[in-house]
Tab-separated table of C-alpha atoms and ligand atoms in Angstrom:
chain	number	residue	atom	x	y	z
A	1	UNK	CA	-0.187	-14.512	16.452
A	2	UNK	CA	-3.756	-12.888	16.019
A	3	UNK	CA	-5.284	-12.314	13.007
A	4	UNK	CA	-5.105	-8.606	12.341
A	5	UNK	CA	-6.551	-5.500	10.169
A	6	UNK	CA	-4.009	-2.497	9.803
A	7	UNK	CA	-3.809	0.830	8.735
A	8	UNK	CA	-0.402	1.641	7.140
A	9	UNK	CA	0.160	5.018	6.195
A	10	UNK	CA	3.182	6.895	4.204
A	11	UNK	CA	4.304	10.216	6.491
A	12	UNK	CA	5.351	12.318	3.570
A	13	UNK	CA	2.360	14.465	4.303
A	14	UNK	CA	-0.680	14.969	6.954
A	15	UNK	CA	-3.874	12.636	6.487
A	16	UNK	CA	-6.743	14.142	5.055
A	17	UNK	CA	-9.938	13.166	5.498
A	18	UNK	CA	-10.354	10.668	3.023
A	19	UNK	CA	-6.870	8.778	4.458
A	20	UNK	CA	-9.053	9.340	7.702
A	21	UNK	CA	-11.728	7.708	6.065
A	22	UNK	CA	-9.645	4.554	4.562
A	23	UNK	CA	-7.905	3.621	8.229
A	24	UNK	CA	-11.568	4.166	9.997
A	25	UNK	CA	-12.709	1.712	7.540
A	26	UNK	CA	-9.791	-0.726	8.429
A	27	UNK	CA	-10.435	-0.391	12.101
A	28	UNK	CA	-14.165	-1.382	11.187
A	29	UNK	CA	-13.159	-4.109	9.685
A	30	UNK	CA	-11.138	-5.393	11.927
A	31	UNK	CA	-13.270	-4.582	14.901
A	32	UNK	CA	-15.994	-6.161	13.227
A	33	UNK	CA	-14.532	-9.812	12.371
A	34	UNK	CA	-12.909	-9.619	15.927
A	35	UNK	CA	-9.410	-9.246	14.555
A	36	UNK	CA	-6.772	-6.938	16.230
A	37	UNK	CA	-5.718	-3.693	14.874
A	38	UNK	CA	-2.523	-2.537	13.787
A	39	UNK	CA	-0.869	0.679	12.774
A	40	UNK	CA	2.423	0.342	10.634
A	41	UNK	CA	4.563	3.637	9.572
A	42	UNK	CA	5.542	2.943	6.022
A	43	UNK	CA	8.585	5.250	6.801
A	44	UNK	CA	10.855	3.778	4.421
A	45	UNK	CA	11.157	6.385	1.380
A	46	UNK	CA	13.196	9.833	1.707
A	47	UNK	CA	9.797	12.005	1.717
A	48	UNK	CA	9.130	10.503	5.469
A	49	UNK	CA	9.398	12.920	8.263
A	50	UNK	CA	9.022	11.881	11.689
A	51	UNK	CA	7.079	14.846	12.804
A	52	UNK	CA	4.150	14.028	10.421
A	53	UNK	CA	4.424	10.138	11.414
A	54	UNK	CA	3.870	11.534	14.920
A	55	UNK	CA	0.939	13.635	13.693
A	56	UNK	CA	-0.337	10.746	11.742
A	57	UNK	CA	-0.751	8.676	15.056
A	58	UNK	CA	-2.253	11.318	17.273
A	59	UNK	CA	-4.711	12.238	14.690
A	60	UNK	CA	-5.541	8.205	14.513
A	61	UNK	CA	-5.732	8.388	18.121
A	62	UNK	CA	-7.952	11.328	17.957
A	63	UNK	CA	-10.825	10.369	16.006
A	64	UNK	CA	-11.239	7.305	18.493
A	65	UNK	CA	-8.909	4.688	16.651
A	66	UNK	CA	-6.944	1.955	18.887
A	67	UNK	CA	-4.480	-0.468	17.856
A	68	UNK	CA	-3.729	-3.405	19.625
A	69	UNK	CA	0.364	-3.204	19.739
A	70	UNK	CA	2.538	-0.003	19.345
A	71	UNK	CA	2.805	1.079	15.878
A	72	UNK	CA	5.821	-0.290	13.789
A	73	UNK	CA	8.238	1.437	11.482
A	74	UNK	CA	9.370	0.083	8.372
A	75	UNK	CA	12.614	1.740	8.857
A	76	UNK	CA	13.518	-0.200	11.913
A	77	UNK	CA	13.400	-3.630	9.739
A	78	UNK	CA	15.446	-3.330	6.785
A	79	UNK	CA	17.217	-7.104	7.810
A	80	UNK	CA	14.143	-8.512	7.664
A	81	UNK	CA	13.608	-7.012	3.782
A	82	UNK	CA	16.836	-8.261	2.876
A	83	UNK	CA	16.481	-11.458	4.430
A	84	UNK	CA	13.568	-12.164	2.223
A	85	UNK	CA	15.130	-10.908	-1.243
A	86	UNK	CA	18.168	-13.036	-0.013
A	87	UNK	CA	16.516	-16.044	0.291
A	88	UNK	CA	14.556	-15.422	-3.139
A	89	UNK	CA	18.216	-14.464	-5.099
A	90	UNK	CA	19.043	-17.763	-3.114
A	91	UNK	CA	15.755	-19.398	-5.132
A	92	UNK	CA	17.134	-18.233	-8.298
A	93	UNK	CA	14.233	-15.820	-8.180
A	94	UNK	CA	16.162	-12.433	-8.365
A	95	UNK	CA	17.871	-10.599	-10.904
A	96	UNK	CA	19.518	-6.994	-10.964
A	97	UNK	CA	18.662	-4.451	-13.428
A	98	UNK	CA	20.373	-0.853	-14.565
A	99	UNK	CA	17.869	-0.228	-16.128
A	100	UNK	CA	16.365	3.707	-15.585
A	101	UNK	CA	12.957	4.861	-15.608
A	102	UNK	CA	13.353	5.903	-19.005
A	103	UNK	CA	15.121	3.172	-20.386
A	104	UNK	CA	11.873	0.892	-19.447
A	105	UNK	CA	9.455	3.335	-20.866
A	106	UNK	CA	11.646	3.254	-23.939
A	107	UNK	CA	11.878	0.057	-24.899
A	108	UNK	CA	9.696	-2.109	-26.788
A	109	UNK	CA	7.132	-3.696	-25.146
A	110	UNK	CA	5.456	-7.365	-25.786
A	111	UNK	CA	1.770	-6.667	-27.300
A	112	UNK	CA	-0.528	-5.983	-24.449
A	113	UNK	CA	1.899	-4.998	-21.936
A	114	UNK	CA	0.813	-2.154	-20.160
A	115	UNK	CA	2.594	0.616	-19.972
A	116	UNK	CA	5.102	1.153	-17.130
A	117	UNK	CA	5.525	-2.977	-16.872
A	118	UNK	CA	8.620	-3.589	-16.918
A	119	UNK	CA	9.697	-5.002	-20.500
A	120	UNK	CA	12.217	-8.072	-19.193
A	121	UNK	CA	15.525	-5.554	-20.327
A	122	UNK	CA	17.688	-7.166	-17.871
A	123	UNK	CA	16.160	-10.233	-17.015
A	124	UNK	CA	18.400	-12.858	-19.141
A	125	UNK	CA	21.256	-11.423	-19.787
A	126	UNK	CA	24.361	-13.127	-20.914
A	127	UNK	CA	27.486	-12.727	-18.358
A	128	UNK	CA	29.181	-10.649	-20.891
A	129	UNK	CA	26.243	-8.513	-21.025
A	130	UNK	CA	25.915	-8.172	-17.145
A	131	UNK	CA	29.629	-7.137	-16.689
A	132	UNK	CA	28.730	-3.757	-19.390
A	133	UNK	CA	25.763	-2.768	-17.854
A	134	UNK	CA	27.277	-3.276	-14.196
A	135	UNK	CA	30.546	-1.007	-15.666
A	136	UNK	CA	27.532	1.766	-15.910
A	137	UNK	CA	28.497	2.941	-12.347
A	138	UNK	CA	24.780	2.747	-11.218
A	139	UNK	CA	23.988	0.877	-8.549
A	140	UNK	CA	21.254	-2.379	-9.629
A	141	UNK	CA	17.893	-2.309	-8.569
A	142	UNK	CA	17.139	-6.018	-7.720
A	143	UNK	CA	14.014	-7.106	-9.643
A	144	UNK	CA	11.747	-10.600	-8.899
A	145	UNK	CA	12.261	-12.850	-11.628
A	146	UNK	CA	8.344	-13.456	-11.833
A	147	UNK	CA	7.252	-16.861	-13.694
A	148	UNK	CA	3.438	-15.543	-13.840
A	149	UNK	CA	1.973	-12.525	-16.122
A	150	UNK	CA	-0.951	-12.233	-13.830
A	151	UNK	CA	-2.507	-13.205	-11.029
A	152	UNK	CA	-5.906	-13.494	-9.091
A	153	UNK	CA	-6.933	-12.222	-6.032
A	154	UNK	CA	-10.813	-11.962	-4.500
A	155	UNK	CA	-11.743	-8.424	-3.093
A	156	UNK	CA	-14.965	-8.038	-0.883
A	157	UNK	CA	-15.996	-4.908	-2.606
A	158	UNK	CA	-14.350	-5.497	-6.024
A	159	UNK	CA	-15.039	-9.464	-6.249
A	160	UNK	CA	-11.969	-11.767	-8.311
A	161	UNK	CA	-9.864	-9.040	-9.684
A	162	UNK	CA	-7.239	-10.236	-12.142
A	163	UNK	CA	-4.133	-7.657	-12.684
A	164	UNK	CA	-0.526	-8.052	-14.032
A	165	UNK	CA	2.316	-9.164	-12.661
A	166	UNK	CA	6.190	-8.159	-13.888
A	167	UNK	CA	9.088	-8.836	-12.579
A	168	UNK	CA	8.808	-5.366	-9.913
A	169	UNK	CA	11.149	-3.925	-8.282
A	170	UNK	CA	11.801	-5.709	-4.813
A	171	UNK	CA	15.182	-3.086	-3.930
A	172	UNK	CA	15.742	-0.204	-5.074
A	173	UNK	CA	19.495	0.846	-6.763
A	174	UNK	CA	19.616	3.107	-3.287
A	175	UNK	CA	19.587	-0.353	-1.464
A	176	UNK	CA	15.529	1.153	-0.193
A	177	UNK	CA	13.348	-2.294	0.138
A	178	UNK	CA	10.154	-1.482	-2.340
A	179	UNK	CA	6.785	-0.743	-0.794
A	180	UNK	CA	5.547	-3.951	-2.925
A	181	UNK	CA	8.351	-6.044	-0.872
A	182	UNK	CA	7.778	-4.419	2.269
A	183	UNK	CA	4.444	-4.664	2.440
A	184	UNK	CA	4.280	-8.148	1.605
A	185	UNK	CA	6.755	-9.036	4.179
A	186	UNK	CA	5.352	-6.681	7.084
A	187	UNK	CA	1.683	-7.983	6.761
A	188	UNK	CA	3.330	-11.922	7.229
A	189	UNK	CA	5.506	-10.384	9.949
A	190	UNK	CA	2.257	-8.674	11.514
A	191	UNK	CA	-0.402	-11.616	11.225
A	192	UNK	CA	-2.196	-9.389	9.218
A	193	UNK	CA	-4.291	-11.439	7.494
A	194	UNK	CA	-7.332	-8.331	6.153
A	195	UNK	CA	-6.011	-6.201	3.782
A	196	UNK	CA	-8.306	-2.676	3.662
A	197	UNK	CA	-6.829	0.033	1.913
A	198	UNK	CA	-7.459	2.786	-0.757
A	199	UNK	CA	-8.268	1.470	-4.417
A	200	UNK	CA	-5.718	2.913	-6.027
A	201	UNK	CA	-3.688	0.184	-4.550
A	202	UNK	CA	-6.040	-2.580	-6.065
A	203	UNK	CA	-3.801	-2.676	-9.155
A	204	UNK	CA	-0.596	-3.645	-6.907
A	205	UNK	CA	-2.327	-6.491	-4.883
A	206	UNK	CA	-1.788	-9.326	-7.463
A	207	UNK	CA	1.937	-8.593	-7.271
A	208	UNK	CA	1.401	-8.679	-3.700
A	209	UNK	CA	-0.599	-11.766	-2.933
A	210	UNK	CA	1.576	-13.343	-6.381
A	211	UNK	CA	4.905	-12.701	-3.797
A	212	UNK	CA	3.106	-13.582	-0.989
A	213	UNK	CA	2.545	-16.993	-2.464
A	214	UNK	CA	5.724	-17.376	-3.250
A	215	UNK	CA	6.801	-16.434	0.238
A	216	UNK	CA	4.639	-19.355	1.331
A	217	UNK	CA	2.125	-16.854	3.281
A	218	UNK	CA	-1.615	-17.006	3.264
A	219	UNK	CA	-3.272	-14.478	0.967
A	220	UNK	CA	-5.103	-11.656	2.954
A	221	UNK	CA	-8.416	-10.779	2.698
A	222	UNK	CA	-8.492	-7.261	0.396
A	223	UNK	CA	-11.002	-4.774	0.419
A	224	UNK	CA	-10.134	-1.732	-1.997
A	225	UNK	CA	-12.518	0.971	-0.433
A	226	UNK	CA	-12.910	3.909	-3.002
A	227	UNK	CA	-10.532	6.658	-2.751
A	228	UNK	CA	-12.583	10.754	-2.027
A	229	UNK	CA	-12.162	12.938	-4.992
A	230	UNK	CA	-12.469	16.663	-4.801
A	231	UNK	CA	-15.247	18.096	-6.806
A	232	UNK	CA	-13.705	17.726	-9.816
A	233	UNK	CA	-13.341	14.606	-9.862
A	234	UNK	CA	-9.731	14.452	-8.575
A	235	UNK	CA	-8.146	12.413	-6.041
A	236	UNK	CA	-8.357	14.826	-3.094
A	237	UNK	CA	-5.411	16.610	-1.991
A	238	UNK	CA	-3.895	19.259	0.635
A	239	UNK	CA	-4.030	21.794	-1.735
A	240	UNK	CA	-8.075	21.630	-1.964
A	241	UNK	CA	-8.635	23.658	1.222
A	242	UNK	CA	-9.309	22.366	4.770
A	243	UNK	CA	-9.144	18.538	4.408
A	244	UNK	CA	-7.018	17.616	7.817
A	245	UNK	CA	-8.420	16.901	11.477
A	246	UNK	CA	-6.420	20.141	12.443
A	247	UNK	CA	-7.867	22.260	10.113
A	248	UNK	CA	-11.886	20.435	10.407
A	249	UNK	CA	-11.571	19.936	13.546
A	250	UNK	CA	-12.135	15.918	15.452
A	251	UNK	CA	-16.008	16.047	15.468
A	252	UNK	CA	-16.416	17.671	12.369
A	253	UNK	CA	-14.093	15.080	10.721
A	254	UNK	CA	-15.971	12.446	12.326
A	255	UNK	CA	-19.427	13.846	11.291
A	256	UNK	CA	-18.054	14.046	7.600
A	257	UNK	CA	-16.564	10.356	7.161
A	258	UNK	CA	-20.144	8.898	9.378
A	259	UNK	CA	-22.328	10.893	6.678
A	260	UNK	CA	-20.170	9.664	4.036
A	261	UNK	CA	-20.774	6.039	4.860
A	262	UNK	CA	-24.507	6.925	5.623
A	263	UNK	CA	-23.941	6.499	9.314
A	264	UNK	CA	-25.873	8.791	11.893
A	265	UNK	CA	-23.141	7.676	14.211
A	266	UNK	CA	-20.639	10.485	15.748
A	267	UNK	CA	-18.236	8.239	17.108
A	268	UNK	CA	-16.251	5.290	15.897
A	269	UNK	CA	-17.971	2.521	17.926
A	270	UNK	CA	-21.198	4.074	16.993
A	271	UNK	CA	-20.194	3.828	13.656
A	272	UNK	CA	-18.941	-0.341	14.208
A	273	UNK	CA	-22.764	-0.957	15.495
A	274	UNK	CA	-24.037	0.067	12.011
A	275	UNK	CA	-21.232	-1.047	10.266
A	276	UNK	CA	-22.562	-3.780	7.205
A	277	UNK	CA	-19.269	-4.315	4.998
A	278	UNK	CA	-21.885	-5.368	2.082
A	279	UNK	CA	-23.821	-1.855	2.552
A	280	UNK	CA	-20.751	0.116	1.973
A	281	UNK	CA	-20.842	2.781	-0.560
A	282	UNK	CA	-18.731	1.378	-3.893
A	283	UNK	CA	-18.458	4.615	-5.735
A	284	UNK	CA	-15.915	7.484	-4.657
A	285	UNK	CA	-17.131	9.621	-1.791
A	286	UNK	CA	-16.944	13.978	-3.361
A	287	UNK	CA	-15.525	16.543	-1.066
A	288	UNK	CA	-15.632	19.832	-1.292
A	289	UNK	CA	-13.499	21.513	1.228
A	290	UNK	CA	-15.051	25.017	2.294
B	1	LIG	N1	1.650	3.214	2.721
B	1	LIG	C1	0.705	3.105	1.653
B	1	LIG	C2	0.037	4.447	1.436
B	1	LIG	O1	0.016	5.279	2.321
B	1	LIG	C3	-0.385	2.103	1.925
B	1	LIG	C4	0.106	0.738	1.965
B	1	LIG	C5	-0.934	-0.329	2.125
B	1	LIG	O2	-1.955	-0.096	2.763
B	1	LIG	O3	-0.670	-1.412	1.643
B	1	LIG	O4	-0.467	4.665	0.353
């Protein structure tokens, strides 16, 4: 298998320029360490629509962007999910949890433990203990029994970034594999072995890479590029105003990301000649939609 870059995108809603901007970046790259490029649907979750995965791909298409195989869905491989947390329930690695939302964010949580990690509720249960929850009547989510409270992985833009590790979610109570699963599983699948995607996924990668490990696959390379904020300082949105290819039109969306990374260029392999991964702007790229 090739090593590959990838753009992976969620079709609950249209790309806006700034998603634009994150799978350009990918395709650089990739294009640039002569790797292959991949686009995966991340179609897995009840907000995905197939008419904006289909949108998704033609405005890929349209701003110059190839890929090197046809584009996977997520939703076509839930055996290969449940193979995985199968053979990790089979490692003693697994446990199932009732626990709710609320029920984590409710109970006490070990000193330093940020909020939202999950606070071990279910993890060590005695059988007795098990059979009351299970008598609840909601389905289990199944949860990795982690044996690390952190973990390390090296970033080109953001250099050794350490982040926590619980034991996440790996299925959902609705039997849905969880993105941190998928992902994980998809990129070995894939031979994607460069990992560029919007920061405000950095946090996640240790959990990643941590379950990659265990998995027995080679980390990825990660680069977090920064995420485009509108001008006040929020992560950009639909609601700001004109922020898709249909609404800005191809060139104009092309001019826009190229000035953004202080390109000239007007096309994508312009923009891979000037492409210098250690020249790329680290701070978040403001939009203002007109
Ligand atoms: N599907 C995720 C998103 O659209 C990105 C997943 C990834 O790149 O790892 O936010």
């Amino acid at each position: 298998m090739s090593p590959a870059g990838r753009f992976a995108p969620s079709p609950s809603a249209d790309l806006h320029i700034g998603n634009l901007r994150t799978a350009v970046l990918a395709w650089l790259f990739a294009r640039s360490t002569g790797r292959q490029f991949l686009v995966r649907v991340e179609d897995l979750d009840d907000r995905a629509r197939d008419d904006v995965a289909r949108r998704q791909l033609d405005d890929l298409a349209a701003i110059g962007l190839t890929w090197d195989a046809p584009p996977e869905y997520q939703s076509a491989h839930g055996a290969r999910y449940d193979a995985v947390v199968d053979e990790l329930t089979g490692r003693g690695m697994t446990f199932q949890c009732h626990c709710s939302r609320r029920d984590i964010l409710q109970a006490p949580r070990a000193p330093h433990a940020p909020e939202g990690a999950y606070p071990g509720t279910c993890r060590d249960l005695t059988d007795a203990e098990r059979a009351e929850r299970a008598a609840t009547g909601r389905p289990p989510a199944v949860r990795l029994r982690s044996d690390v409270t952190q973990f390390t992985v090296t970033d080109l833009l953001h250099g050794s970034y350490t982040g926590v590790v619980d034991d996440f979610v790996l299925r959902r109570g609705d039997g849905v594999p969880a993105y941190n699963l998928a992902v994980v599983v998809d990129d070995a699948a894939q031979g994607v072995d460069q990992v560029v995607r919007g920061d405000d996924l950095l946090s996640s990668s240790p959990r990643q890479a941590y379950l990659g490990a265990l998995l027995g696959h080679p980390t990825p390379t990660y680069a977090h590029v920064p995420l485009v904020l509108n001008d006040d300082g929020k992560r950009l949105a639909k609601r700001d105003g004109a922020v898709t290819r249909a609404e800005l039109g191809t060139q104009h969306t092309l001019s826009l990301i190229a000035g953004s990374l202080g390109y000239t260029a007007s096309t994508v392999g312009e923009m891979l000649a000037e492409f210098d991964p250690a020249a790329l702007p680290r701070d978040p790229w403001v939009y203002a939609p007109g």
